[in-house]
Short mmCIF file of C-alpha atoms in Angstrom, two decimals:
data_model
loop_
_atom_site.label_atom_id
_atom_site.label_comp_id
_atom_site.label_asym_id
_atom_site.label_seq_id
_atom_site.Cartn_x
_atom_site.Cartn_y
_atom_site.Cartn_z
CA SER N 21 8.94 -6.91 14.77
CA ASN N 22 7.01 -4.94 11.96
CA LEU N 23 8.16 -7.52 9.54
CA TYR N 24 4.92 -9.53 10.37
CA ILE N 25 2.75 -6.31 9.33
CA LYS N 26 1.63 -6.91 5.90
CA VAL N 27 3.58 -4.74 3.27
CA PHE N 28 1.38 -2.42 1.10
CA THR N 29 1.07 -0.98 -2.25
CA LEU N 30 2.08 2.39 -3.35
CA GLY N 31 -0.30 5.03 -4.41
CA PHE N 32 -2.10 4.87 -7.74
CA PHE N 33 -3.66 8.09 -9.21
CA LEU N 34 -6.10 8.51 -12.26
CA LEU N 35 -8.57 10.71 -12.26
CA ASN N 36 -7.26 9.97 -8.83
CA ILE N 37 -7.41 6.56 -7.35
CA SER N 38 -5.31 6.07 -4.07
CA SER N 39 -3.72 3.62 -1.81
CA CYS N 40 -2.73 3.76 1.87
CA SER N 41 -0.30 2.31 4.36
CA PHE N 42 -0.97 0.50 7.56
CA ILE N 43 1.59 2.19 9.96
CA ASP N 44 0.96 5.73 11.09
CA ASN N 45 4.72 7.06 11.75
CA ASN N 46 3.45 10.64 11.73
CA LYS N 47 4.51 11.39 15.56
CA ASP N 48 7.98 12.38 15.18
CA SER N 49 8.79 11.60 18.92
CA PHE N 50 7.69 7.88 18.46
CA LYS N 51 9.55 7.63 15.23
CA LYS N 52 12.74 9.01 16.85
CA LYS N 53 12.46 6.73 19.85
CA TYR N 54 11.84 3.70 17.51
CA ASN N 55 14.83 4.46 15.25
CA GLU N 56 16.96 4.96 18.41
CA LEU N 57 16.03 1.45 19.61
CA ASN N 58 16.64 -0.02 16.26
CA ARG N 59 20.02 1.70 16.03
CA GLU N 60 20.81 0.22 19.51
CA ILE N 61 19.72 -3.28 18.30
CA ILE N 62 21.82 -3.19 15.34
CA LYS N 63 24.95 -2.11 17.29
CA ASN N 64 24.35 -4.78 19.85
CA TYR N 65 24.00 -7.47 17.13
CA SER N 66 26.97 -6.20 15.02
CA GLU N 67 29.11 -6.72 18.20
CA ALA N 68 27.88 -10.09 18.74
CA ILE N 69 28.56 -10.93 14.97
CA SER N 70 32.12 -9.87 15.30
CA LYS N 71 32.61 -12.48 18.14
CA ASP N 72 30.63 -15.13 16.46
CA PRO N 73 30.52 -14.57 12.61
CA ASP N 74 28.70 -17.69 11.77
CA ASN N 75 25.54 -17.20 14.01
CA PHE N 76 22.33 -17.66 12.10
CA PHE N 77 20.32 -15.92 14.65
CA PHE N 78 22.47 -12.88 14.96
CA TYR N 79 22.28 -12.15 11.35
CA LEU N 80 18.58 -12.50 11.29
CA GLU N 81 17.86 -10.30 14.29
CA ARG N 82 20.08 -7.39 13.07
CA GLY N 83 18.53 -7.81 9.46
CA LYS N 84 15.03 -7.61 11.14
CA ALA N 85 16.31 -4.28 12.95
CA LYS N 86 17.49 -2.85 9.99
CA HIS N 87 14.28 -3.43 8.21
CA ASP N 88 12.42 -1.68 10.93
CA TYR N 89 15.01 1.12 10.93
CA GLY N 90 14.51 1.61 6.98
CA ASP N 91 17.81 0.04 5.79
CA PHE N 92 16.21 -2.30 3.47
CA LYS N 93 19.39 -2.97 1.31
CA GLY N 94 21.27 -3.96 4.52
CA ALA N 95 18.37 -6.11 5.67
CA ILE N 96 18.47 -8.08 2.63
CA LYS N 97 22.27 -8.67 2.82
CA ASP N 98 21.93 -10.07 6.46
CA PHE N 99 18.90 -12.13 5.65
CA ASN N 100 21.17 -13.67 2.81
CA TYR N 101 23.88 -14.45 5.25
CA SER N 102 21.29 -15.82 7.72
CA PHE N 103 19.68 -18.07 4.96
CA LYS N 104 23.02 -19.49 3.75
CA ILE N 105 24.06 -20.49 7.36
CA ASN N 106 20.63 -21.94 8.05
CA PRO N 107 18.02 -22.08 5.14
CA ASP N 108 15.15 -21.42 7.45
CA ILE N 109 11.78 -20.46 5.71
CA LYS N 110 10.99 -17.77 8.02
CA VAL N 111 14.29 -15.99 6.74
CA MET N 112 13.09 -16.05 3.21
CA PHE N 113 9.64 -14.55 4.45
CA TYR N 114 11.56 -11.47 6.07
CA ARG N 115 13.79 -11.26 3.06
CA ALA N 116 10.96 -11.09 0.70
CA ASN N 117 9.35 -8.18 2.87
CA SER N 118 12.71 -6.37 2.37
CA LYS N 119 12.81 -6.79 -1.14
CA PHE N 120 9.51 -5.63 -1.50
CA ASP N 121 10.14 -2.45 0.71
CA TYR N 122 13.31 -1.86 -1.01
CA GLY N 123 11.67 -1.72 -4.51
CA ASP N 124 12.95 -4.96 -5.59
CA PHE N 125 9.32 -6.36 -6.60
CA LYS N 126 10.69 -9.01 -9.10
CA GLY N 127 12.84 -10.49 -6.47
CA ALA N 128 10.07 -10.44 -3.73
CA ILE N 129 7.81 -12.08 -6.24
CA LYS N 130 10.26 -14.88 -6.55
CA ASP N 131 10.73 -15.40 -2.92
CA TYR N 132 7.00 -15.38 -2.18
CA GLN N 133 6.26 -17.86 -4.77
CA LYS N 134 8.74 -20.21 -3.22
CA LEU N 135 6.97 -19.75 0.12
CA ILE N 136 3.55 -20.80 -1.17
CA PRO N 137 4.11 -24.57 -0.30
CA ASN N 138 4.89 -23.79 3.07
CA LYS N 139 2.17 -23.40 5.77
CA ASP N 140 3.57 -20.68 7.77
CA PHE N 141 2.42 -17.17 7.10
CA LYS N 142 -0.09 -18.48 4.30
CA ASP N 143 -2.40 -15.55 4.50
CA GLN N 144 0.45 -12.98 4.31
CA ILE N 145 2.25 -14.82 1.69
CA PHE N 146 -0.68 -14.47 -0.78
CA TYR N 147 -1.32 -10.89 0.30
CA ASN N 148 2.27 -9.79 -0.11
CA LEU N 149 2.61 -11.62 -3.45
CA ALA N 150 -0.32 -9.99 -4.91
CA ASN N 151 0.80 -6.65 -3.66
CA SER N 152 4.31 -7.15 -5.57
CA GLN N 153 2.41 -8.39 -8.50
CA LEU N 154 0.01 -5.33 -8.35
CA ILE N 155 2.99 -2.90 -8.26
CA ASN N 156 4.87 -4.89 -10.91
CA SER N 157 1.81 -4.43 -13.15
CA ASN N 158 0.70 -8.18 -13.10
CA TYR N 159 -2.92 -7.27 -12.43
CA VAL N 160 -4.54 -10.48 -13.30
CA LYS N 161 -2.19 -12.48 -11.01
CA ALA N 162 -2.50 -9.98 -8.39
CA ILE N 163 -6.26 -10.30 -8.55
CA ASN N 164 -6.12 -14.16 -8.16
CA ASN N 165 -3.68 -13.89 -5.21
CA PHE N 166 -5.76 -11.32 -3.38
CA THR N 167 -8.59 -13.78 -3.91
CA LYS N 168 -6.66 -16.42 -2.05
CA ALA N 169 -5.76 -14.05 0.69
CA ILE N 170 -9.39 -13.24 1.21
CA GLN N 171 -10.34 -16.80 1.51
CA PHE N 172 -7.93 -16.73 4.62
CA ASP N 173 -9.19 -13.56 5.92
CA LYS N 174 -12.67 -12.48 4.93
CA ASN N 175 -12.75 -9.13 6.95
CA ASP N 176 -9.60 -7.66 5.66
CA ALA N 177 -10.53 -4.29 4.31
CA TYR N 178 -7.20 -3.86 2.58
CA SER N 179 -7.29 -7.10 0.50
CA TYR N 180 -10.49 -6.01 -0.74
CA LEU N 181 -9.08 -2.48 -1.38
CA TYR N 182 -6.07 -3.39 -3.51
CA ARG N 183 -7.88 -6.14 -5.21
CA GLY N 184 -10.34 -3.32 -6.38
CA ASN N 185 -7.35 -1.34 -7.39
CA ALA N 186 -6.04 -4.20 -9.39
CA LYS N 187 -9.41 -4.73 -11.17
CA TYR N 188 -9.74 -0.99 -11.87
CA GLN N 189 -6.14 -1.02 -13.61
CA ILE N 190 -7.78 -3.78 -16.10
CA ASN N 191 -11.06 -1.54 -16.56
CA ASP N 192 -13.32 -3.90 -14.44
CA TYR N 193 -14.83 -0.95 -13.15
CA PHE N 194 -17.81 -3.13 -11.80
CA GLY N 195 -15.59 -5.53 -10.06
CA SER N 196 -13.50 -2.80 -8.47
CA VAL N 197 -16.80 -1.06 -7.17
CA ASN N 198 -17.89 -4.42 -5.57
CA ASP N 199 -14.56 -4.89 -3.95
CA TYR N 200 -14.43 -1.17 -2.58
CA SER N 201 -18.04 -1.68 -1.25
CA ASN N 202 -16.75 -4.90 0.59
CA SER N 203 -13.92 -2.83 1.94
CA ILE N 204 -16.10 0.00 3.12
CA ALA N 205 -18.51 -2.47 4.82
CA ILE N 206 -15.24 -3.46 7.08
CA ASN N 207 -13.83 -0.01 7.28
CA ASN N 208 -16.06 2.88 6.47
CA LYS N 209 -13.65 5.34 7.95
CA SER N 210 -11.33 5.39 5.18
CA TYR N 211 -11.42 8.26 2.91
CA ILE N 212 -9.13 6.68 0.44
CA ILE N 213 -11.57 3.46 -0.10
CA LEU N 214 -14.55 6.05 -0.64
CA ASN N 215 -12.49 8.21 -3.01
CA ASN N 216 -11.57 5.00 -5.15
CA ARG N 217 -15.10 3.76 -5.24
CA GLY N 218 -16.38 7.11 -6.44
CA VAL N 219 -13.81 6.85 -9.29
CA SER N 220 -14.90 3.58 -10.29
CA LYS N 221 -18.43 4.88 -10.44
CA PHE N 222 -17.39 7.90 -12.40
CA ARG N 223 -15.93 5.69 -15.08
CA LEU N 224 -19.04 3.72 -15.15
CA LYS N 225 -20.89 7.16 -15.71
CA LYS N 226 -22.71 6.88 -12.32
CA TYR N 227 -21.78 10.56 -11.41
CA LYS N 228 -24.38 11.26 -8.98
CA SER N 229 -23.42 8.17 -6.87
CA ALA N 230 -19.74 8.99 -7.36
CA LEU N 231 -20.42 12.54 -6.25
CA GLU N 232 -21.92 11.01 -2.94
CA ASP N 233 -18.85 9.13 -2.32
CA PHE N 234 -16.40 12.03 -2.87
CA LYS N 235 -18.32 14.05 -0.67
CA LYS N 236 -18.36 11.25 2.27
CA SER N 237 -14.48 11.06 1.51
CA LEU N 238 -14.11 14.81 1.97
CA LYS N 239 -15.97 14.64 5.28
CA ILE N 240 -13.14 12.33 6.61
CA ASN N 241 -10.37 14.23 4.70
CA PRO N 242 -11.65 17.80 3.63
CA ASN N 243 -8.05 18.81 2.50
CA ASN N 244 -7.36 15.86 0.01
CA TYR N 245 -6.81 17.85 -3.11
CA ASN N 246 -7.04 14.51 -5.17
CA THR N 247 -10.64 14.01 -4.13
CA LEU N 248 -11.44 17.54 -4.63
CA TYR N 249 -10.23 17.29 -8.04
CA ASN N 250 -12.25 14.07 -8.54
CA LYS N 251 -15.46 15.95 -7.07
CA SER N 252 -14.95 18.84 -9.56
CA LEU N 253 -14.78 16.66 -12.71
CA THR N 254 -17.91 14.95 -11.32
CA ASN N 255 -19.54 18.27 -10.97
CA PHE N 256 -18.65 19.21 -14.49
CA GLU N 257 -20.11 16.14 -15.86
CA LEU N 258 -23.44 16.97 -14.00
CA LYS N 259 -23.09 20.41 -15.50
CA GLU N 260 -22.36 22.17 -12.19
CA ILE N 261 -19.79 24.20 -13.61
CA LYS N 262 -19.71 26.69 -10.65
CA LYS N 263 -19.33 24.10 -8.19
CA ALA N 264 -16.66 22.29 -10.26
CA CYS N 265 -14.69 25.39 -10.38
CA ILE N 266 -15.02 26.13 -6.51
CA ASP N 267 -13.59 22.69 -5.76
CA LEU N 268 -10.85 22.85 -8.52
CA LYS N 269 -9.65 26.23 -7.01
CA LYS N 270 -9.44 24.65 -3.59
CA SER N 271 -7.24 21.95 -4.93
CA ILE N 272 -4.80 24.18 -6.50
CA LYS N 273 -4.69 26.28 -3.21
CA LEU N 274 -3.81 23.11 -1.49
CA GLY N 275 -0.78 22.66 -3.50
CA LYS N 276 -1.74 20.77 -6.68
CA GLU N 277 -0.37 23.31 -9.32
CA VAL N 278 -0.73 20.66 -12.07
CA PHE N 279 -4.62 21.25 -11.81
CA ARG N 280 -4.21 24.91 -13.03
CA ASP N 281 -4.65 23.92 -16.75
CA GLU N 282 -7.85 22.24 -15.98
CA TYR N 283 -9.08 25.31 -14.03
CA SER N 284 -8.18 27.44 -17.17
CA LYS N 285 -10.23 24.98 -19.37
CA ILE N 286 -13.13 24.75 -17.59
CA CYS N 287 -13.39 28.02 -15.53
CA ASN N 288 -12.20 30.68 -17.79
#
């Protein structure tokens, strides 16, 4: 079940700092088949529950299928029923993940905190708790729990990435650059991590170094208008007005109309 995959933070944009997901569901055919499979699982367990309404396992499995189908509210309801029948710690973990994906970050934090003493899913508990706290703007707590997650898995590029995002939010730009660099050392193919490191370098006024990160990011994803915008502002700081205007115009053409005001100020 995808419930075992770490939940992830939503995007952050500044200048423009970004986040990313772990699952690529862009392939419509795969997504369609996956949804059909989960609909069938939900149907089968609904029939089983009608015959045995007090079966812990049936609610648990239907909840997992509902989560994977995207019915997070329904999944939470099933996990609540399942937990009421049998307060298994694993059910709380699944429920916490569904609460996170549903947007109930305070509820997710409450469940994850209860799970900390348990040995199961220890690495994921700290990681998911940190993500919930990050989105709930509890940045210092998020940093502490990402640090604990990293102690369990020092090769997780995303723990470094998101801890870097949390450090950025409290203006610890040196710390965020360090975390993004650690993340890049593990995964140097992510345009998002390169973009975010460039943004932190920009905040430190290391414009030439920031520009190199934005260039590397755009080599991986040349149509990312946020990175084009960041590169444009960096060139502006480096007095490369013409280059700044070229990138800013590209970002507008790619659909970021909100940058048109900046274009008027800088380029006209």
